[in-house]
């Protein structure tokens, strides 16, 4: 019996080559997408579960909620918070540690690189279990002249030699010091949010001049992890974070009385394994994922599998009609309905199993490219019994789902009717079901096409949005205020300006798209409102606006001829003195300060601190000499903030170069100049347009993946449509023959068949549009600057047209073939 | 109306070569009623299909209204066909998914006739063949005789000059068969040329002339004395 089923099943597969191929390929591609996405999802959920203390390690996050501004949300904390946390929660917290990434210049013999190295506390060695290769972690973090290296870092400087005891020279701020390698640990796996290429111990004395790094309560630079004592519930900490803020942070009195620290500074906390999927703000050690993205991909995987299953069911029910005779004969010969159901389900599962095998082959073929696109090392582990079981279960489920309807319908055929009437045994129900399934497939495909188009559209919009300055033919040389370079700034500027192709250069504190926040609170002298206002600060020089090609709305630029222009130096000033200077504001700042129109703002002044000690401050009144439009200098991803462009020679860490001509040649020329003047700071630069596009790499990856999966979805749906079209054409040969006898031309017939398949696609459009528009509108919400909503209209119509064209191409060839065939063949035998 | 001269049809499949028609010479005048008889497989349907331009001869000439159409392209033949020739089949060949009226209208659909005129003409022929009360029914709801009447209506709704009927009574009982024959006779009397394949000598008697085929040859042509 079973033998008979199996041989019938295989014969059926071979006899209906097209049908089998479409079904197997469709299912294989669906399974492939599903497996790939599930590997991605599993990986996302595996983050940071491997640490020994994963369950008890938490991270402290800081949000600065300044009234009237978008809150500044970070996942980092202030330097003093480490000690304070330990003191405030003596019974709850076992240990705390900070990790503050800096970019010192590292030298070993003739090798000089700029590296990211983390300054951390010794507790790191206790809280985190590193996979040690050589040396001792505790020793490496015991003093301020030892260093722990990751394996790849050790290899970079010392090759395969034993690195322990060797020396690297680090230069950061004004310090240059030798560090002895005391530990080498295996590179952290990719599935952690912690990124530690190398570590040295924090010695706060090293940063006395850079108090913001570890000493200030209004500056956040360190990732702060803490470990709970055994058995402590995190809520004991979480519920008292406001108290923690109020007990430790003093709010400057000028911000107003009766203001508590917790009104301004909000703390939150996340368990280490939760971090990857719960984005909580800026300052991550490396880009993290997002549970929403994971959910989107799970949904896409489900939808693609659904499309593949639909194909399966569709083709199976369509095909079933042609097997009505076989079923009727089996019934006449005594087969019971249950036996028939088992037979058809078995065939379906067999087909699904073949699809699984092919799908696994496809997974193997595409996994490397998929991993690379995601920047992960994904591997498919066959030995893992769980994966195997899940897959097998999935395939059997698909097989059963694909087989159950045809099995029930077929086995329910009345043999007498089928054999005697010799008519098409198709019931109206299965035709409707087929149409519903085709509509579902195309709804999914069209929605995915729209989603892809919107993601690309938003990316294009964001990256081609006018940032308010000319971002093309502009590059930024970085690190110009590092020790070793800062004293040569003026000479460097002149040398680079002299290079052919360079039209203008300017120093500034920040560079475009860095996303850095630097704010200062100012007051308006002479106004009755004594409350201070927080403004963003960009440090610039005389040539900044001409180099960035920013036009003035009112007033003038800083001028070398005016000695009083810019921020006055506090040097030599007496405590309590109020100095004079000038300032340029952006348009948003006028609104914040209540300065009226750009013209009206000229001559007004802001007051801010420029030095001195608390209680004996030295302040400056800066008169507004110019107003410029808002620009997206800081980031295209955030709202433009009220900003001051302060002329100040301190902290000119970036040199912007406006050029014309061949960029590659220019870069090497600039590099030549740099190396001839500066030996201990590596040359580093970026093109402004590229840096700004890089802000959207996440979206770019999302767009690529969406493209991939919508192509797959459409391809599977089309395979199904093709199979269905050839089946339908076969079923309609008699009708087509009659029409041809009555004078229908080939074109008439092709049009008839194409219209038949256009209807479900058109209906799918009507269903897909609102769903896609709703989904994409909520996605777009996350961007302060986004596509106009009306753009979704043309995108929807475009997606619909694309789907329709694809459907036409799919069924067109078949339709033409059928339409050309001679009608007498179809009409000869009933 | 038409003239076949030394017309042959050879079917070639992979191995076998079947001579379905062998040097057939037939002439049919406008307004004639001709019956074609002969044993199964002698080439009757092939002959009718070639006359109806659904198939092309392998050799010989086919003059239709004084034009030699033997070498015409399929599209060209299709145009002549839809102008002048109507078909009736043994198995009715109605489209199951369309109503009676829609089935009849189908014959006008490919003629560039405005919808209102199409409706009028369909209504008229339905009256003529007596199925007007069934206009909205599906073919499956009709008896065989009624279905064949719909087929007849469809064959003449375009004012075709010639009707080709391949065993039109083959699937009908004698009473219904007679009905169809009377309908064809009536059409012939109105001037329509009719060529009909039949196995029934009684039905062949409705025709003025009978062509007997055997193994692809015309063996006899009997002219029934006009009464
Ligand atoms: N498409 C075809 N291919 C091959 N042989 C055919 C084809 N059509 C008809 N024949 C053969 O040609 C001969 C005449 O067939 P047909 O005209 O259908 O006979 P009749 O209608 O008189 O029964 C038969 O032997 C038949 O098998
Ligand atoms: Mg025949």
PDB file of N, CA and C in Angstrom, chain A residues 598-664:
ATOM      1  N   UNK A 598      16.014  88.489  12.332  1.00  0.00           N
ATOM      2  CA  UNK A 598      17.476  88.586  12.244  1.00  0.00           C
ATOM      3  C   UNK A 598      17.960  90.028  12.334  1.00  0.00           C
ATOM      4  N   UNK A 599      17.273  90.939  11.641  1.00  0.00           N
ATOM      5  CA  UNK A 599      17.692  92.342  11.714  1.00  0.00           C
ATOM      6  C   UNK A 599      17.609  92.880  13.143  1.00  0.00           C
ATOM      7  N   UNK A 600      16.480  92.578  13.787  1.00  0.00           N
ATOM      8  CA  UNK A 600      16.271  93.080  15.151  1.00  0.00           C
ATOM      9  C   UNK A 600      17.285  92.510  16.139  1.00  0.00           C
ATOM     10  N   UNK A 601      17.768  91.300  15.849  1.00  0.00           N
ATOM     11  CA  UNK A 601      18.678  90.645  16.788  1.00  0.00           C
ATOM     12  C   UNK A 601      20.048  91.321  16.834  1.00  0.00           C
ATOM     13  N   UNK A 602      20.435  91.949  15.729  1.00  0.00           N
ATOM     14  CA  UNK A 602      21.768  92.558  15.674  1.00  0.00           C
ATOM     15  C   UNK A 602      21.906  93.596  16.778  1.00  0.00           C
ATOM     16  N   UNK A 603      23.022  93.531  17.480  1.00  0.00           N
ATOM     17  CA  UNK A 603      23.258  94.498  18.545  1.00  0.00           C
ATOM     18  C   UNK A 603      22.829  94.002  19.902  1.00  0.00           C
ATOM     19  N   UNK A 604      21.932  93.025  19.936  1.00  0.00           N
ATOM     20  CA  UNK A 604      21.582  92.450  21.228  1.00  0.00           C
ATOM     21  C   UNK A 604      22.735  91.574  21.707  1.00  0.00           C
ATOM     22  N   UNK A 605      22.670  91.143  22.966  1.00  0.00           N
ATOM     23  CA  UNK A 605      23.818  90.426  23.502  1.00  0.00           C
ATOM     24  C   UNK A 605      23.397  89.233  24.338  1.00  0.00           C
ATOM     25  N   UNK A 606      24.293  88.247  24.437  1.00  0.00           N
ATOM     26  CA  UNK A 606      24.109  87.135  25.375  1.00  0.00           C
ATOM     27  C   UNK A 606      25.294  87.148  26.333  1.00  0.00           C
ATOM     28  N   UNK A 607      25.015  86.704  27.564  1.00  0.00           N
ATOM     29  CA  UNK A 607      26.083  86.675  28.560  1.00  0.00           C
ATOM     30  C   UNK A 607      26.380  85.236  28.937  1.00  0.00           C
ATOM     31  N   UNK A 608      27.654  84.895  28.994  1.00  0.00           N
ATOM     32  CA  UNK A 608      28.014  83.532  29.398  1.00  0.00           C
ATOM     33  C   UNK A 608      29.338  83.550  30.149  1.00  0.00           C
ATOM     34  N   UNK A 609      29.587  82.467  30.871  1.00  0.00           N
ATOM     35  CA  UNK A 609      30.819  82.373  31.635  1.00  0.00           C
ATOM     36  C   UNK A 609      31.989  81.996  30.747  1.00  0.00           C
ATOM     37  N   UNK A 610      33.128  82.647  30.964  1.00  0.00           N
ATOM     38  CA  UNK A 610      34.302  82.295  30.167  1.00  0.00           C
ATOM     39  C   UNK A 610      35.458  81.825  31.039  1.00  0.00           C
ATOM     40  N   UNK A 611      35.271  81.787  32.335  1.00  0.00           N
ATOM     41  CA  UNK A 611      36.366  81.298  33.166  1.00  0.00           C
ATOM     42  C   UNK A 611      36.123  81.637  34.621  1.00  0.00           C
ATOM     43  N   UNK A 612      37.191  81.581  35.405  1.00  0.00           N
ATOM     44  CA  UNK A 612      37.088  81.885  36.821  1.00  0.00           C
ATOM     45  C   UNK A 612      36.635  80.692  37.633  1.00  0.00           C
ATOM     46  N   UNK A 613      36.447  80.935  38.908  1.00  0.00           N
ATOM     47  CA  UNK A 613      36.031  79.881  39.836  1.00  0.00           C
ATOM     48  C   UNK A 613      34.569  80.081  40.184  1.00  0.00           C
ATOM     49  N   UNK A 614      33.914  79.025  40.657  1.00  0.00           N
ATOM     50  CA  UNK A 614      32.533  79.234  41.119  1.00  0.00           C
ATOM     51  C   UNK A 614      32.507  80.327  42.183  1.00  0.00           C
ATOM     52  N   UNK A 615      31.570  81.222  42.061  1.00  0.00           N
ATOM     53  CA  UNK A 615      31.498  82.340  43.004  1.00  0.00           C
ATOM     54  C   UNK A 615      32.321  83.530  42.549  1.00  0.00           C
ATOM     55  N   UNK A 616      33.333  83.290  41.729  1.00  0.00           N
ATOM     56  CA  UNK A 616      34.151  84.396  41.230  1.00  0.00           C
ATOM     57  C   UNK A 616      34.306  84.236  39.722  1.00  0.00           C
ATOM     58  N   UNK A 617      33.196  84.171  39.071  1.00  0.00           N
ATOM     59  CA  UNK A 617      33.207  83.888  37.636  1.00  0.00           C
ATOM     60  C   UNK A 617      33.657  85.090  36.823  1.00  0.00           C
ATOM     61  N   UNK A 618      34.247  84.756  35.696  1.00  0.00           N
ATOM     62  CA  UNK A 618      34.517  85.796  34.720  1.00  0.00           C
ATOM     63  C   UNK A 618      33.528  85.573  33.584  1.00  0.00           C
ATOM     64  N   UNK A 619      32.781  86.630  33.265  1.00  0.00           N
ATOM     65  CA  UNK A 619      31.746  86.461  32.247  1.00  0.00           C
ATOM     66  C   UNK A 619      32.043  87.322  31.027  1.00  0.00           C
ATOM     67  N   UNK A 620      31.289  87.097  29.974  1.00  0.00           N
ATOM     68  CA  UNK A 620      31.452  87.916  28.774  1.00  0.00           C
ATOM     69  C   UNK A 620      30.094  88.225  28.181  1.00  0.00           C
ATOM     70  N   UNK A 621      29.900  89.459  27.750  1.00  0.00           N
ATOM     71  CA  UNK A 621      28.714  89.815  26.970  1.00  0.00           C
ATOM     72  C   UNK A 621      29.101  89.775  25.508  1.00  0.00           C
ATOM     73  N   UNK A 622      28.419  88.896  24.769  1.00  0.00           N
ATOM     74  CA  UNK A 622      28.746  88.755  23.353  1.00  0.00           C
ATOM     75  C   UNK A 622      27.646  89.402  22.531  1.00  0.00           C
ATOM     76  N   UNK A 623      28.042  90.403  21.753  1.00  0.00           N
ATOM     77  CA  UNK A 623      27.071  91.134  20.967  1.00  0.00           C
ATOM     78  C   UNK A 623      26.809  90.387  19.657  1.00  0.00           C
ATOM     79  N   UNK A 624      25.541  90.307  19.296  1.00  0.00           N
ATOM     80  CA  UNK A 624      25.192  89.605  18.057  1.00  0.00           C
ATOM     81  C   UNK A 624      25.586  90.472  16.874  1.00  0.00           C
ATOM     82  N   UNK A 625      26.511  89.930  16.034  1.00  0.00           N
ATOM     83  CA  UNK A 625      26.906  90.697  14.845  1.00  0.00           C
ATOM     84  C   UNK A 625      26.367  90.067  13.567  1.00  0.00           C
ATOM     85  N   UNK A 626      25.896  88.837  13.672  1.00  0.00           N
ATOM     86  CA  UNK A 626      25.411  88.198  12.460  1.00  0.00           C
ATOM     87  C   UNK A 626      24.423  87.085  12.778  1.00  0.00           C
ATOM     88  N   UNK A 627      23.523  86.813  11.840  1.00  0.00           N
ATOM     89  CA  UNK A 627      22.559  85.718  11.993  1.00  0.00           C
ATOM     90  C   UNK A 627      22.604  84.884  10.724  1.00  0.00           C
ATOM     91  N   UNK A 628      22.721  83.551  10.902  1.00  0.00           N
ATOM     92  CA  UNK A 628      22.758  82.643   9.751  1.00  0.00           C
ATOM     93  C   UNK A 628      21.544  81.713   9.815  1.00  0.00           C
ATOM     94  N   UNK A 629      21.175  81.126   8.686  1.00  0.00           N
ATOM     95  CA  UNK A 629      20.037  80.196   8.707  1.00  0.00           C
ATOM     96  C   UNK A 629      20.382  78.946   9.514  1.00  0.00           C
ATOM     97  N   UNK A 630      19.363  78.203   9.901  1.00  0.00           N
ATOM     98  CA  UNK A 630      19.580  76.922  10.566  1.00  0.00           C
ATOM     99  C   UNK A 630      20.256  75.970   9.587  1.00  0.00           C
ATOM    100  N   UNK A 631      21.236  75.221  10.050  1.00  0.00           N
ATOM    101  CA  UNK A 631      21.839  74.208   9.186  1.00  0.00           C
ATOM    102  C   UNK A 631      21.836  72.875   9.911  1.00  0.00           C
ATOM    103  N   UNK A 632      21.934  71.818   9.110  1.00  0.00           N
ATOM    104  CA  UNK A 632      21.980  70.479   9.692  1.00  0.00           C
ATOM    105  C   UNK A 632      23.426  70.056   9.882  1.00  0.00           C
ATOM    106  N   UNK A 633      24.222  70.940  10.472  1.00  0.00           N
ATOM    107  CA  UNK A 633      25.632  70.657  10.667  1.00  0.00           C
ATOM    108  C   UNK A 633      25.809  69.521  11.661  1.00  0.00           C
ATOM    109  N   UNK A 634      25.028  69.531  12.703  1.00  0.00           N
ATOM    110  CA  UNK A 634      25.213  68.573  13.798  1.00  0.00           C
ATOM    111  C   UNK A 634      24.823  67.160  13.383  1.00  0.00           C
ATOM    112  N   UNK A 635      23.618  67.033  12.785  1.00  0.00           N
ATOM    113  CA  UNK A 635      23.141  65.720  12.380  1.00  0.00           C
ATOM    114  C   UNK A 635      21.889  65.897  11.550  1.00  0.00           C
ATOM    115  N   UNK A 636      21.759  65.037  10.535  1.00  0.00           N
ATOM    116  CA  UNK A 636      20.524  65.070   9.742  1.00  0.00           C
ATOM    117  C   UNK A 636      19.417  64.318  10.448  1.00  0.00           C
ATOM    118  N   UNK A 637      19.765  63.629  11.503  1.00  0.00           N
ATOM    119  CA  UNK A 637      18.792  62.789  12.185  1.00  0.00           C
ATOM    120  C   UNK A 637      18.105  63.493  13.345  1.00  0.00           C
ATOM    121  N   UNK A 638      18.569  64.697  13.653  1.00  0.00           N
ATOM    122  CA  UNK A 638      17.956  65.383  14.783  1.00  0.00           C
ATOM    123  C   UNK A 638      17.389  66.719  14.337  1.00  0.00           C
ATOM    124  N   UNK A 639      16.484  67.228  15.158  1.00  0.00           N
ATOM    125  CA  UNK A 639      15.956  68.562  14.910  1.00  0.00           C
ATOM    126  C   UNK A 639      17.111  69.555  15.015  1.00  0.00           C
ATOM    127  N   UNK A 640      17.017  70.595  14.201  1.00  0.00           N
ATOM    128  CA  UNK A 640      18.023  71.645  14.307  1.00  0.00           C
ATOM    129  C   UNK A 640      17.867  72.293  15.677  1.00  0.00           C
ATOM    130  N   UNK A 641      19.012  72.547  16.346  1.00  0.00           N
ATOM    131  CA  UNK A 641      18.926  73.144  17.680  1.00  0.00           C
ATOM    132  C   UNK A 641      19.295  74.630  17.587  1.00  0.00           C
ATOM    133  N   UNK A 642      18.910  75.396  18.589  1.00  0.00           N
ATOM    134  CA  UNK A 642      19.367  76.779  18.656  1.00  0.00           C
ATOM    135  C   UNK A 642      20.881  76.748  18.874  1.00  0.00           C
ATOM    136  N   UNK A 643      21.610  77.503  18.079  1.00  0.00           N
ATOM    137  CA  UNK A 643      23.060  77.386  18.111  1.00  0.00           C
ATOM    138  C   UNK A 643      23.763  78.741  18.091  1.00  0.00           C
ATOM    139  N   UNK A 644      24.914  78.780  18.754  1.00  0.00           N
ATOM    140  CA  UNK A 644      25.814  79.920  18.632  1.00  0.00           C
ATOM    141  C   UNK A 644      27.035  79.453  17.863  1.00  0.00           C
ATOM    142  N   UNK A 645      27.524  80.285  16.941  1.00  0.00           N
ATOM    143  CA  UNK A 645      28.790  80.006  16.278  1.00  0.00           C
ATOM    144  C   UNK A 645      29.824  80.903  16.928  1.00  0.00           C
ATOM    145  N   UNK A 646      30.611  80.305  17.788  1.00  0.00           N
ATOM    146  CA  UNK A 646      31.526  81.089  18.584  1.00  0.00           C
ATOM    147  C   UNK A 646      32.913  81.098  17.952  1.00  0.00           C
ATOM    148  N   UNK A 647      33.473  82.307  17.809  1.00  0.00           N
ATOM    149  CA  UNK A 647      34.831  82.436  17.280  1.00  0.00           C
ATOM    150  C   UNK A 647      35.784  82.236  18.442  1.00  0.00           C
ATOM    151  N   UNK A 648      36.551  81.182  18.384  1.00  0.00           N
ATOM    152  CA  UNK A 648      37.354  80.793  19.527  1.00  0.00           C
ATOM    153  C   UNK A 648      38.468  79.896  19.006  1.00  0.00           C
ATOM    154  N   UNK A 649      39.682  80.180  19.371  1.00  0.00           N
ATOM    155  CA  UNK A 649      40.777  79.387  18.796  1.00  0.00           C
ATOM    156  C   UNK A 649      41.012  78.089  19.554  1.00  0.00           C
ATOM    157  N   UNK A 650      40.391  77.960  20.731  1.00  0.00           N
ATOM    158  CA  UNK A 650      40.534  76.706  21.486  1.00  0.00           C
ATOM    159  C   UNK A 650      39.828  75.581  20.747  1.00  0.00           C
ATOM    160  N   UNK A 651      40.348  74.382  20.949  1.00  0.00           N
ATOM    161  CA  UNK A 651      39.619  73.207  20.505  1.00  0.00           C
ATOM    162  C   UNK A 651      39.260  73.250  19.015  1.00  0.00           C
ATOM    163  N   UNK A 652      40.160  73.675  18.175  1.00  0.00           N
ATOM    164  CA  UNK A 652      39.919  73.592  16.732  1.00  0.00           C
ATOM    165  C   UNK A 652      40.395  72.239  16.246  1.00  0.00           C
ATOM    166  N   UNK A 653      39.523  71.269  16.427  1.00  0.00           N
ATOM    167  CA  UNK A 653      39.965  69.892  16.195  1.00  0.00           C
ATOM    168  C   UNK A 653      39.793  69.448  14.749  1.00  0.00           C
ATOM    169  N   UNK A 654      39.101  70.261  13.937  1.00  0.00           N
ATOM    170  CA  UNK A 654      38.832  69.851  12.558  1.00  0.00           C
ATOM    171  C   UNK A 654      39.171  70.974  11.596  1.00  0.00           C
ATOM    172  N   UNK A 655      39.795  70.583  10.478  1.00  0.00           N
ATOM    173  CA  UNK A 655      40.094  71.554   9.444  1.00  0.00           C
ATOM    174  C   UNK A 655      39.283  71.182   8.196  1.00  0.00           C
ATOM    175  N   UNK A 656      38.336  72.040   7.850  1.00  0.00           N
ATOM    176  CA  UNK A 656      37.506  71.765   6.682  1.00  0.00           C
ATOM    177  C   UNK A 656      38.170  72.352   5.452  1.00  0.00           C
ATOM    178  N   UNK A 657      38.217  71.567   4.385  1.00  0.00           N
ATOM    179  CA  UNK A 657      38.884  71.997   3.163  1.00  0.00           C
ATOM    180  C   UNK A 657      37.888  71.984   2.017  1.00  0.00           C
ATOM    181  N   UNK A 658      37.647  73.152   1.445  1.00  0.00           N
ATOM    182  CA  UNK A 658      36.786  73.240   0.254  1.00  0.00           C
ATOM    183  C   UNK A 658      37.692  73.127  -0.958  1.00  0.00           C
ATOM    184  N   UNK A 659      37.360  72.238  -1.882  1.00  0.00           N
ATOM    185  CA  UNK A 659      38.276  72.002  -3.003  1.00  0.00           C
ATOM    186  C   UNK A 659      37.524  71.874  -4.312  1.00  0.00           C
ATOM    187  N   UNK A 660      38.285  71.874  -5.392  1.00  0.00           N
ATOM    188  CA  UNK A 660      37.725  71.543  -6.698  1.00  0.00           C
ATOM    189  C   UNK A 660      38.715  70.590  -7.350  1.00  0.00           C
ATOM    190  N   UNK A 661      38.233  69.775  -8.265  1.00  0.00           N
ATOM    191  CA  UNK A 661      39.125  68.862  -8.965  1.00  0.00           C
ATOM    192  C   UNK A 661      39.191  67.489  -8.326  1.00  0.00           C
ATOM    193  N   UNK A 662      40.246  66.746  -8.644  1.00  0.00           N
ATOM    194  CA  UNK A 662      40.360  65.340  -8.262  1.00  0.00           C
ATOM    195  C   UNK A 662      40.575  65.189  -6.762  1.00  0.00           C
ATOM    196  N   UNK A 663      39.609  64.604  -6.060  1.00  0.00           N
ATOM    197  CA  UNK A 663      39.725  64.487  -4.603  1.00  0.00           C
ATOM    198  C   UNK A 663      40.873  63.571  -4.186  1.00  0.00           C
ATOM    199  N   UNK A 664      41.090  62.470  -4.948  1.00  0.00           N
ATOM    200  CA  UNK A 664      42.108  61.497  -4.533  1.00  0.00           C
ATOM    201  C   UNK A 664      43.486  62.160  -4.513  1.00  0.00           C
TER     202      UNK A 664
END
